[in-house]
Amino acid sequence: MKINTEGLQSFIPDDTIQALLQSESKAPASRIRDIIQKSLDKHRLDPAETAALLSVKDPELKSMIFEGAHELKERIYGNRIVLFAPLYVGNECINDCVYCGFRISNQECARHTLSHDELVNETKALVNNGHKRLIMVYGEHPMYDPRFIADTVQTVYETKFNKGEIRRVNINAAPMDIEGYRIVKSVGIGTYQIFQETYHQKTYEKLHPTGPKSNFLWRLDGLDRAMKAGIDDLGIGALMGLYDWRFEVMGLLYHAIHLEDTFGVGPHTISFPRIEPAIGTEFTQHPPFKVSDEDFKLLVAVIRLSVPYTGLILTAREPIAVRNEVLPLGISQIDAGSSIGVGDYAHKDDESRKKSQFVLGDTRPLDDVIYELAKDGYIPSFCTSCYRAGRTGEHFMEFAIPGFVKRFCTPNALLTFAEYLDDYSSERTKAQGQKLIDFELSRLEDTEMKASLTEKLAKLKAGQRDLYY
Ligand code: SAM
Ligand code: SF4
């Protein structure tokens, strides 16, 4: 792959962002209320409006933003939480990102790339826990070229184990050239995710000193090239703690607007991981712009309101208490039962820590997370129906098509949840889950849908699998 940034220009207007954060810092309550209402009316916010929300300090106004984000999530997306797991394929890396345990200069990292058999075993272990959706993660290395990535995705799709299989694979890997994306697209990936890490170019260049990733523009243009290759299901993200989090949220918004303006489609998901400690990586002990839990809550709520049509991903980097607090503010997807050491699902050993990119905050098994979600009234969903029925951009459809959630998402969530309960759950989760399913059925207003779903649930009980609308 040849990196070529000729003719590329950044679409992140640093000075305008700083000026907006300054000029909008004293927006009155009436303006904040109007901005929240605009979002509830299903409009993406403009940069000045997002800057106004980001600058709020007053506790009452902050509560208003939290309530607005919660209402938007409930009203548009309902009470489902989509579950997935990360699968780390290899931690070789030629970059030197100062915050990452996989960076080339980290002598303490135990390098490993899954062999074909190991990948199959990892997949079986994940299937055996009940997973249906994965994000496959790769370091950046000539070994992990597009063909390798495509082959590994294919191996995962082909692996069946007992009653289950992985039905959707998303990717988090280095940006490619257009030809590379075409190869990866050909095996049927879901979302292609690239985090810009920081949208502040000067900071970016300081923290990514060598390797292909040191080129800010090549990375910023990474999702444009994916679009040009026909992949329109894309995830953006920023790693929180590298620069001012308010600037990063503005950067994410400008990225979304750029994709909308250029291709007519915005990002499918937004991620906002905070830096976690990584072995041999001093930088992670004291991130220069560490985001407090309180600011993190506001950050999530503001992203929810700013780009109402995207899915928001909250990872197991966050500790349980933070996850519980942030979930109601508009999160649509979480990973659960995650292991991030290469090869950890099938075989955890003493070296696992050294093969991990960082340390997780939430290490509960999948079944415990599902139990807690059901207890709190969320429907855990493993739904992959849009992807498999050729309806790309599931979150956008949920957002844009009236009645879509009621007709597709909720019934499909319940079907996949029922399948999980039958095949993989503990007795405790089964009892809690059945209560939730009964409750959700009882409040379905559409009598035709209720009858049809009841019939499909009975078919599942009788042993049929993979039923969806
Ligand atoms: N190597 C590819 C890349 O850099 O794009 C693929 C993904 S990398 C393995 C996944 C993401 O993990 C990075 O984009 C970064 O945002 C995040 N990450 C790296 N170090 C981290 C840390 N110490 N804590 C939390 N997230 C981290
Ligand atoms: Fe390599 Fe990605 Fe880690 Fe950077 S973030 S060192 S590119 S694995």
Coordinates of C-alpha atoms and ligand atoms in Angstrom, one line a residue:
M1 CA 0.0 0.0 0.0
K2 CA 1.3 3.4 -1.0
I3 CA 0.4 6.3 1.2
N4 CA -0.6 9.2 -0.9
T5 CA -2.0 12.4 0.6
E6 CA -1.6 14.6 -2.5
G7 CA -4.5 17.1 -2.8
L8 CA -5.9 16.1 0.6
Q9 CA -7.0 18.8 3.1
S10 CA -8.1 18.6 6.6
F11 CA -11.8 19.3 7.2
I12 CA -11.2 20.0 10.9
P13 CA -11.2 23.8 11.3
D14 CA -9.1 24.1 14.5
D15 CA -9.5 27.9 14.9
T16 CA -13.3 27.8 14.3
I17 CA -13.7 25.1 16.9
Q18 CA -11.7 27.0 19.5
A19 CA -13.6 30.2 18.6
L20 CA -17.0 28.4 18.9
L21 CA -16.1 26.8 22.3
Q22 CA -15.3 30.3 23.4
S23 CA -18.2 32.3 22.0
E24 CA -20.9 29.7 22.9
S25 CA -19.6 29.3 26.5
K26 CA -22.4 31.5 28.0
A27 CA -25.5 30.3 26.2
P28 CA -28.6 31.0 28.2
A29 CA -31.0 28.3 29.4
S30 CA -33.5 29.1 26.7
R31 CA -30.9 28.4 24.0
I32 CA -29.9 25.1 25.6
R33 CA -33.5 24.1 25.7
D34 CA -34.1 25.0 22.1
I35 CA -31.0 23.0 21.0
I36 CA -32.2 19.9 22.9
Q37 CA -35.6 20.3 21.3
K38 CA -34.0 20.4 17.8
S39 CA -32.3 17.1 18.5
L40 CA -35.5 15.6 19.9
D41 CA -37.1 16.7 16.6
K42 CA -34.5 14.4 14.9
H43 CA -32.2 17.0 13.5
R44 CA -28.4 16.8 13.6
L45 CA -26.9 19.7 15.5
D46 CA -24.7 22.4 14.0
P47 CA -21.2 23.0 15.4
A48 CA -22.2 26.2 17.2
E49 CA -25.1 24.3 18.9
T50 CA -22.8 21.4 20.0
A51 CA -20.3 23.9 21.3
A52 CA -23.0 25.5 23.4
L53 CA -23.9 22.1 25.0
L54 CA -20.3 21.3 25.6
S55 CA -19.7 24.5 27.5
V56 CA -22.5 24.0 30.0
K57 CA -21.3 24.1 33.6
D58 CA -24.5 24.8 35.5
P59 CA -25.8 21.6 37.2
E60 CA -29.4 22.3 36.3
L61 CA -28.6 22.8 32.6
K62 CA -26.4 19.6 32.7
S63 CA -29.4 17.7 34.1
M64 CA -31.5 19.0 31.2
I65 CA -28.9 17.7 28.7
F66 CA -28.8 14.3 30.4
E67 CA -32.6 14.1 30.4
G68 CA -32.7 15.2 26.7
A69 CA -30.2 12.5 25.7
H70 CA -32.2 9.8 27.7
E71 CA -35.5 10.9 26.1
L72 CA -34.0 10.8 22.6
K73 CA -32.7 7.3 23.1
E74 CA -35.9 6.0 24.6
R75 CA -38.1 7.7 22.0
I76 CA -36.1 6.8 18.9
Y77 CA -34.3 3.6 19.7
G78 CA -36.2 2.1 22.6
N79 CA -34.7 0.0 25.4
R80 CA -32.5 -2.5 23.4
I81 CA -28.8 -2.8 23.9
V82 CA -26.9 -4.6 21.2
L83 CA -24.1 -6.9 22.5
F84 CA -20.8 -7.8 20.8
A85 CA -17.3 -9.0 21.7
P86 CA -13.9 -7.9 20.5
L87 CA -11.7 -10.6 18.9
Y88 CA -8.0 -9.6 18.7
V89 CA -6.3 -11.4 15.8
G90 CA -2.8 -10.1 16.1
N91 CA -0.8 -7.6 18.1
E92 CA 2.2 -7.0 15.8
C93 CA 2.5 -3.4 15.0
I94 CA 4.8 -1.0 13.2
N95 CA 3.4 2.1 14.7
D96 CA 4.5 3.8 17.9
C97 CA 1.3 5.3 19.3
V98 CA 2.5 6.4 22.7
Y99 CA -0.7 5.2 24.5
C100 CA -0.9 1.7 23.1
G101 CA 0.5 -1.5 24.6
F102 CA 1.1 -2.9 21.1
R103 CA 3.3 0.0 19.9
I104 CA 6.6 -1.2 18.3
S105 CA 8.9 0.2 21.0
N106 CA 7.1 -1.7 23.8
Q107 CA 9.5 -4.4 24.9
E108 CA 7.1 -5.8 27.4
C109 CA 4.5 -6.7 24.8
A110 CA 4.3 -10.5 24.1
R111 CA 3.7 -10.5 20.3
H112 CA 1.4 -13.1 18.9
T113 CA -0.8 -13.6 15.8
L114 CA -3.5 -16.3 15.9
S115 CA -2.9 -19.2 13.6
H116 CA -5.8 -20.6 11.6
D117 CA -6.6 -23.2 14.2
E118 CA -6.3 -20.7 17.1
L119 CA -8.7 -18.4 15.3
V120 CA -11.2 -21.2 14.9
N121 CA -10.8 -22.0 18.6
E122 CA -11.3 -18.4 19.7
T123 CA -14.4 -18.3 17.5
K124 CA -15.8 -21.5 19.0
A125 CA -15.2 -20.2 22.5
L126 CA -17.0 -17.0 21.7
V127 CA -19.9 -18.8 20.0
N128 CA -20.0 -21.1 23.0
N129 CA -20.6 -18.1 25.3
G130 CA -23.6 -17.0 23.1
H131 CA -22.0 -14.3 21.0
K132 CA -23.3 -13.6 17.5
R133 CA -21.6 -10.3 16.7
L134 CA -17.8 -9.6 16.8
I135 CA -15.4 -6.8 16.2
M136 CA -12.2 -8.2 14.9
V137 CA -9.1 -6.1 15.9
Y138 CA -5.7 -6.0 14.3
G139 CA -2.4 -4.1 14.9
E140 CA -0.9 -2.4 11.9
H141 CA 1.6 -4.6 10.2
P142 CA 2.4 -5.7 6.6
M143 CA 1.4 -9.2 7.7
Y144 CA -2.2 -8.0 8.3
D145 CA -2.8 -6.9 4.7
P146 CA -6.4 -6.7 3.3
R147 CA -6.2 -10.3 2.1
F148 CA -5.2 -11.5 5.6
I149 CA -8.0 -9.6 7.1
A150 CA -10.5 -10.9 4.6
D151 CA -9.3 -14.5 5.1
T152 CA -9.5 -14.2 8.9
V153 CA -13.1 -12.8 8.7
Q154 CA -14.1 -15.6 6.4
T155 CA -12.7 -18.2 8.8
V156 CA -14.8 -16.7 11.5
Y157 CA -18.0 -16.8 9.4
E158 CA -17.3 -20.4 8.4
T159 CA -16.9 -21.6 12.0
K160 CA -20.0 -23.3 13.3
F161 CA -20.1 -24.7 16.8
N162 CA -23.0 -26.7 18.3
K163 CA -26.1 -24.6 17.7
G164 CA -24.3 -21.3 17.1
E165 CA -22.2 -19.2 14.7
I166 CA -21.0 -15.6 14.4
R167 CA -23.4 -13.8 12.2
R168 CA -21.8 -10.4 11.9
V169 CA -18.2 -9.3 11.9
N170 CA -17.2 -5.7 12.2
I171 CA -13.6 -4.5 11.8
N172 CA -11.2 -2.2 13.6
A173 CA -8.0 -2.0 11.7
A174 CA -5.7 0.4 10.1
P175 CA -6.9 2.6 7.2
M176 CA -6.4 1.0 3.7
D177 CA -6.2 2.1 0.2
I178 CA -9.4 1.8 -1.9
E179 CA -8.3 -1.5 -3.4
G180 CA -7.7 -2.9 0.1
Y181 CA -11.1 -1.9 1.2
R182 CA -12.7 -3.7 -1.8
I183 CA -11.0 -6.9 -0.8
V184 CA -12.3 -6.7 2.8
K185 CA -15.7 -5.7 1.6
S186 CA -15.9 -8.8 -0.6
V187 CA -16.2 -11.2 2.4
G188 CA -19.2 -9.4 3.9
I189 CA -18.0 -7.3 6.7
G190 CA -20.4 -5.2 8.9
T191 CA -19.0 -1.9 10.1
Y192 CA -15.4 -0.7 9.3
Q193 CA -14.2 1.3 12.3
I194 CA -11.3 3.7 12.4
F195 CA -10.7 6.0 15.4
Q196 CA -8.9 9.3 14.6
E197 CA -7.6 9.1 18.2
T198 CA -7.3 13.0 18.3
Y199 CA -8.7 15.5 15.8
H200 CA -6.1 18.0 16.9
Q201 CA -3.4 17.6 14.2
K202 CA -0.5 19.0 16.2
T203 CA -1.2 16.7 19.1
Y204 CA -1.7 13.8 16.7
E205 CA 1.6 14.3 15.1
K206 CA 3.3 14.4 18.5
L207 CA 1.7 11.2 19.8
H208 CA 2.2 9.2 16.6
P209 CA 5.9 9.7 16.0
T210 CA 6.7 7.0 13.5
G211 CA 5.1 4.5 11.1
P212 CA 2.2 4.9 8.6
K213 CA -0.1 6.1 11.3
S214 CA 2.0 9.2 11.8
N215 CA 0.3 10.7 8.8
F216 CA -2.7 12.6 10.1
L217 CA -4.3 13.3 6.7
W218 CA -4.0 9.7 5.5
R219 CA -6.0 8.5 8.5
L220 CA -8.5 11.4 8.4
D221 CA -9.2 10.4 4.8
G222 CA -9.4 6.7 5.7
L223 CA -13.2 6.5 5.8
D224 CA -13.6 8.6 2.6
R225 CA -11.6 5.9 0.8
A226 CA -13.8 3.2 2.4
M227 CA -16.8 5.0 1.0
K228 CA -15.2 5.2 -2.4
A229 CA -14.7 1.4 -2.2
G230 CA -18.4 0.9 -1.5
I231 CA -18.3 0.4 2.3
D232 CA -20.9 2.8 3.6
D233 CA -21.2 1.3 7.1
L234 CA -18.5 3.1 9.0
G235 CA -17.5 3.8 12.6
I236 CA -15.7 7.0 13.8
G237 CA -14.1 7.5 17.2
A238 CA -11.7 9.6 19.3
L239 CA -9.5 8.3 22.1
M240 CA -10.4 10.5 25.0
G241 CA -7.5 11.8 27.1
L242 CA -5.1 12.9 24.4
Y243 CA -6.4 16.4 23.9
D244 CA -9.3 18.6 25.2
W245 CA -12.4 16.3 25.1
R246 CA -14.6 19.2 24.0
F247 CA -12.4 19.7 21.0
E248 CA -12.6 16.0 20.2
V249 CA -16.4 16.0 20.3
M250 CA -16.4 18.9 17.9
G251 CA -14.0 16.9 15.7
L252 CA -16.3 13.9 15.7
L253 CA -19.2 16.2 14.7
Y254 CA -17.2 17.8 11.9
H255 CA -16.2 14.3 10.7
A256 CA -19.9 13.3 10.6
I257 CA -20.8 16.4 8.7
H258 CA -18.0 15.9 6.2
L259 CA -19.2 12.3 5.5
E260 CA -22.8 13.5 5.2
D261 CA -21.8 16.4 2.8
T262 CA -19.5 14.3 0.7
F263 CA -21.3 11.0 0.4
G264 CA -24.8 11.7 1.7
V265 CA -24.3 9.2 4.5
G266 CA -23.0 9.9 8.0
P267 CA -21.2 7.5 10.2
H268 CA -23.0 4.4 11.4
T269 CA -21.5 4.5 14.9
I270 CA -19.4 6.7 17.1
S271 CA -17.0 5.5 19.8
F272 CA -15.4 7.6 22.6
P273 CA -13.0 5.2 24.5
R274 CA -11.0 6.7 27.4
I275 CA -7.4 5.8 27.8
E276 CA -6.8 2.8 30.0
P277 CA -3.6 1.6 31.6
A278 CA -1.4 -0.5 29.3
I279 CA 1.5 -2.7 30.3
G280 CA 4.9 -1.0 29.7
T281 CA 3.2 2.2 28.8
E282 CA 4.0 5.0 31.2
F283 CA 1.9 7.5 29.1
T284 CA -1.3 5.8 30.2
Q285 CA -0.6 6.4 33.9
H286 CA -1.1 10.2 33.4
P287 CA -2.9 11.0 30.2
P288 CA -2.4 14.7 29.5
F289 CA -6.2 15.5 29.2
K290 CA -7.7 12.8 31.5
V291 CA -11.5 12.9 31.3
S292 CA -13.3 12.8 34.6
D293 CA -16.4 10.5 35.1
E294 CA -18.6 13.6 35.3
D295 CA -17.2 15.1 32.1
F296 CA -17.5 11.7 30.4
K297 CA -21.2 11.6 31.1
L298 CA -21.7 15.1 29.6
L299 CA -19.5 14.1 26.6
V300 CA -21.7 11.0 25.9
A301 CA -25.0 13.0 26.3
V302 CA -23.8 15.7 24.0
I303 CA -22.7 13.3 21.3
R304 CA -26.1 11.6 21.6
L305 CA -27.9 14.8 21.0
S306 CA -25.5 16.2 18.4
V307 CA -25.7 13.2 16.0
P308 CA -29.0 11.6 16.8
Y309 CA -28.9 9.1 13.8
T310 CA -25.8 7.2 14.9
G311 CA -25.3 4.2 17.2
L312 CA -23.2 4.9 20.2
I313 CA -20.7 2.3 21.5
L314 CA -19.6 2.1 25.1
T315 CA -16.8 -0.5 25.6
A316 CA -15.7 -2.6 28.6
R317 CA -12.8 -0.3 29.0
E318 CA -15.1 1.5 31.4
P319 CA -15.7 0.2 34.9
I320 CA -19.1 -1.3 35.8
A321 CA -20.4 1.8 37.8
V322 CA -19.6 4.2 34.9
R323 CA -21.2 1.9 32.4
N324 CA -24.4 1.7 34.4
E325 CA -24.5 5.5 34.7
V326 CA -23.8 6.2 31.1
L327 CA -26.0 3.5 29.5
P328 CA -29.3 5.5 29.9
L329 CA -27.7 8.5 28.1
G330 CA -28.1 7.1 24.7
I331 CA -25.8 4.1 24.3
S332 CA -26.9 1.5 21.7
Q333 CA -24.1 -1.1 21.8
I334 CA -21.8 -2.5 24.4
D335 CA -19.3 -5.3 24.4
A336 CA -19.6 -7.9 27.2
G337 CA -17.6 -11.0 28.3
S338 CA -14.7 -9.4 26.5
S339 CA -11.1 -10.6 26.6
I340 CA -8.5 -8.5 24.8
G341 CA -5.4 -10.6 25.0
V342 CA -4.6 -12.3 21.7
G343 CA -5.9 -15.9 22.1
D344 CA -7.5 -15.3 25.5
Y345 CA -11.0 -16.7 24.9
A346 CA -9.8 -20.2 24.3
H347 CA -6.7 -20.2 26.4
K348 CA -5.9 -17.7 29.1
D349 CA -2.3 -18.0 30.4
D350 CA 0.3 -16.1 32.4
E351 CA 1.3 -14.2 29.3
S352 CA -2.2 -12.9 28.7
R353 CA -1.6 -9.6 30.3
K354 CA 1.4 -9.0 28.1
K355 CA -0.6 -9.8 25.0
S356 CA -3.3 -7.2 25.8
Q357 CA -3.5 -3.7 24.4
F358 CA -4.7 -2.3 27.7
V359 CA -6.5 -3.3 30.9
L360 CA -10.3 -3.7 30.9
G361 CA -12.6 -2.0 33.4
D362 CA -15.5 -4.4 33.2
T363 CA -14.5 -8.1 33.2
R364 CA -17.9 -9.6 34.0
P365 CA -18.9 -12.7 32.1
L366 CA -21.5 -12.2 29.3
D367 CA -24.2 -14.0 31.3
D368 CA -23.8 -11.6 34.3
V369 CA -24.0 -8.5 32.0
I370 CA -27.1 -9.9 30.4
Y371 CA -28.7 -10.7 33.8
E372 CA -28.1 -7.1 34.9
L373 CA -29.4 -5.6 31.7
A374 CA -32.6 -7.7 31.9
K375 CA -33.0 -6.8 35.6
D376 CA -32.7 -3.1 34.7
G377 CA -35.3 -3.4 31.9
Y378 CA -33.0 -3.4 28.9
I379 CA -33.5 -6.0 26.1
P380 CA -30.2 -7.6 25.4
S381 CA -30.0 -8.0 21.6
F382 CA -27.8 -10.1 19.3
C383 CA -29.8 -9.0 16.3
T384 CA -28.0 -9.2 12.9
S385 CA -31.1 -9.1 10.8
C386 CA -30.5 -5.8 8.9
Y387 CA -27.0 -6.8 7.9
R388 CA -28.2 -10.2 6.6
A389 CA -31.3 -8.9 4.9
G390 CA -29.1 -6.4 3.0
R391 CA -30.5 -3.4 5.0
T392 CA -27.2 -1.6 5.7
G393 CA -27.0 1.1 8.3
E394 CA -29.3 -0.4 10.9
H395 CA -29.0 2.5 13.3
F396 CA -29.9 5.0 10.6
M397 CA -33.0 3.0 9.6
E398 CA -34.1 2.8 13.2
F399 CA -33.7 6.6 13.3
A400 CA -35.1 7.5 9.9
I401 CA -38.0 5.1 9.2
P402 CA -41.1 5.6 11.3
G403 CA -42.2 2.4 13.0
F404 CA -39.0 0.5 12.1
V405 CA -38.0 -0.2 15.7
K406 CA -41.5 -1.6 16.5
R407 CA -41.6 -3.7 13.3
F408 CA -38.1 -5.0 13.2
C409 CA -35.8 -4.1 16.0
T410 CA -37.8 -5.0 19.1
P411 CA -39.1 -8.3 17.8
N412 CA -35.7 -9.3 16.5
A413 CA -34.1 -8.3 19.8
L414 CA -36.5 -10.5 21.7
L415 CA -36.0 -13.4 19.3
T416 CA -32.2 -13.3 19.6
F417 CA -32.5 -12.9 23.4
A418 CA -34.9 -15.9 23.7
E419 CA -32.4 -17.9 21.6
Y420 CA -29.6 -16.9 24.0
L421 CA -31.7 -17.9 27.0
D422 CA -32.4 -21.3 25.6
D423 CA -28.9 -22.1 24.4
Y424 CA -26.5 -20.4 26.7
S425 CA -27.8 -18.7 29.8
S426 CA -27.6 -19.6 33.5
E427 CA -30.9 -20.5 35.3
R428 CA -30.9 -17.1 37.1
T429 CA -30.6 -15.2 33.8
K430 CA -33.2 -17.5 32.2
A431 CA -35.8 -16.6 34.9
Q432 CA -35.0 -12.9 34.7
G433 CA -35.0 -12.9 30.9
Q434 CA -38.3 -14.8 30.6
K435 CA -39.9 -12.2 32.8
L436 CA -38.6 -9.4 30.5
I437 CA -39.8 -11.2 27.4
D438 CA -43.3 -11.7 28.8
F439 CA -43.5 -8.1 29.8
E440 CA -42.3 -6.9 26.4
L441 CA -44.9 -9.1 24.7
S442 CA -47.6 -7.9 26.9
R443 CA -47.0 -4.3 25.9
L444 CA -46.8 -4.8 22.2
E445 CA -49.7 -2.8 20.8
D446 CA -49.7 -4.3 17.3
T447 CA -51.9 -7.4 17.7
E448 CA -50.7 -8.9 14.4
M449 CA -47.1 -8.5 15.4
K450 CA -47.8 -9.9 18.8
A451 CA -49.4 -13.1 17.3
S452 CA -46.6 -13.5 14.8
L453 CA -43.9 -13.0 17.4
T454 CA -45.6 -15.4 19.9
E455 CA -45.6 -18.0 17.1
K456 CA -41.9 -17.4 16.3
L457 CA -41.0 -17.7 20.0
A458 CA -42.8 -21.0 20.2
K459 CA -40.8 -22.2 17.1
L460 CA -37.6 -21.3 18.9
K461 CA -38.7 -23.3 21.9
A462 CA -39.3 -26.2 19.6
G463 CA -35.7 -26.0 18.4
Q464 CA -35.7 -23.8 15.3
R465 CA -33.0 -21.2 15.2
D466 CA -32.1 -17.9 13.6
L467 CA -35.6 -16.6 13.1
Y468 CA -35.9 -12.9 12.3
Y469 CA -38.0 -10.2 10.6
Ligands
SAM1 N1 -4.1 -0.7 15.0 C1 -5.3 -0.2 14.4 C2 -5.5 1.3 14.7 O1 -4.7 1.8 15.4 O2 -6.4 1.9 14.1 C3 -6.5 -1.0 15.0 C4 -7.1 -0.7 16.2 S1 -6.3 -0.5 17.8 C5 -5.8 -2.1 18.1 C6 -7.9 -0.1 18.5 C7 -8.1 1.2 19.2 O3 -7.7 1.0 20.6 C8 -7.2 2.4 18.8 O4 -7.8 3.0 17.7 C9 -7.2 3.2 20.0 O5 -8.2 4.2 20.0 C10 -7.5 2.3 21.2 N2 -6.5 2.2 22.2 C11 -5.2 2.1 22.0 N3 -4.5 2.1 23.2 C12 -5.5 2.3 24.1 C13 -5.4 2.4 25.6 N4 -4.3 2.4 26.2 N5 -6.6 2.6 26.2 C14 -7.8 2.6 25.6 N6 -7.9 2.5 24.2 C15 -6.7 2.3 23.5
SF4_2 FE1 -0.5 -0.2 16.6 FE2 -3.1 0.5 16.6 FE3 -1.8 0.3 18.9 FE4 -1.2 2.3 17.3 S1 -3.2 1.9 18.3 S2 0.3 0.9 18.3 S3 -1.5 1.4 15.3 S4 -2.3 -1.3 17.5

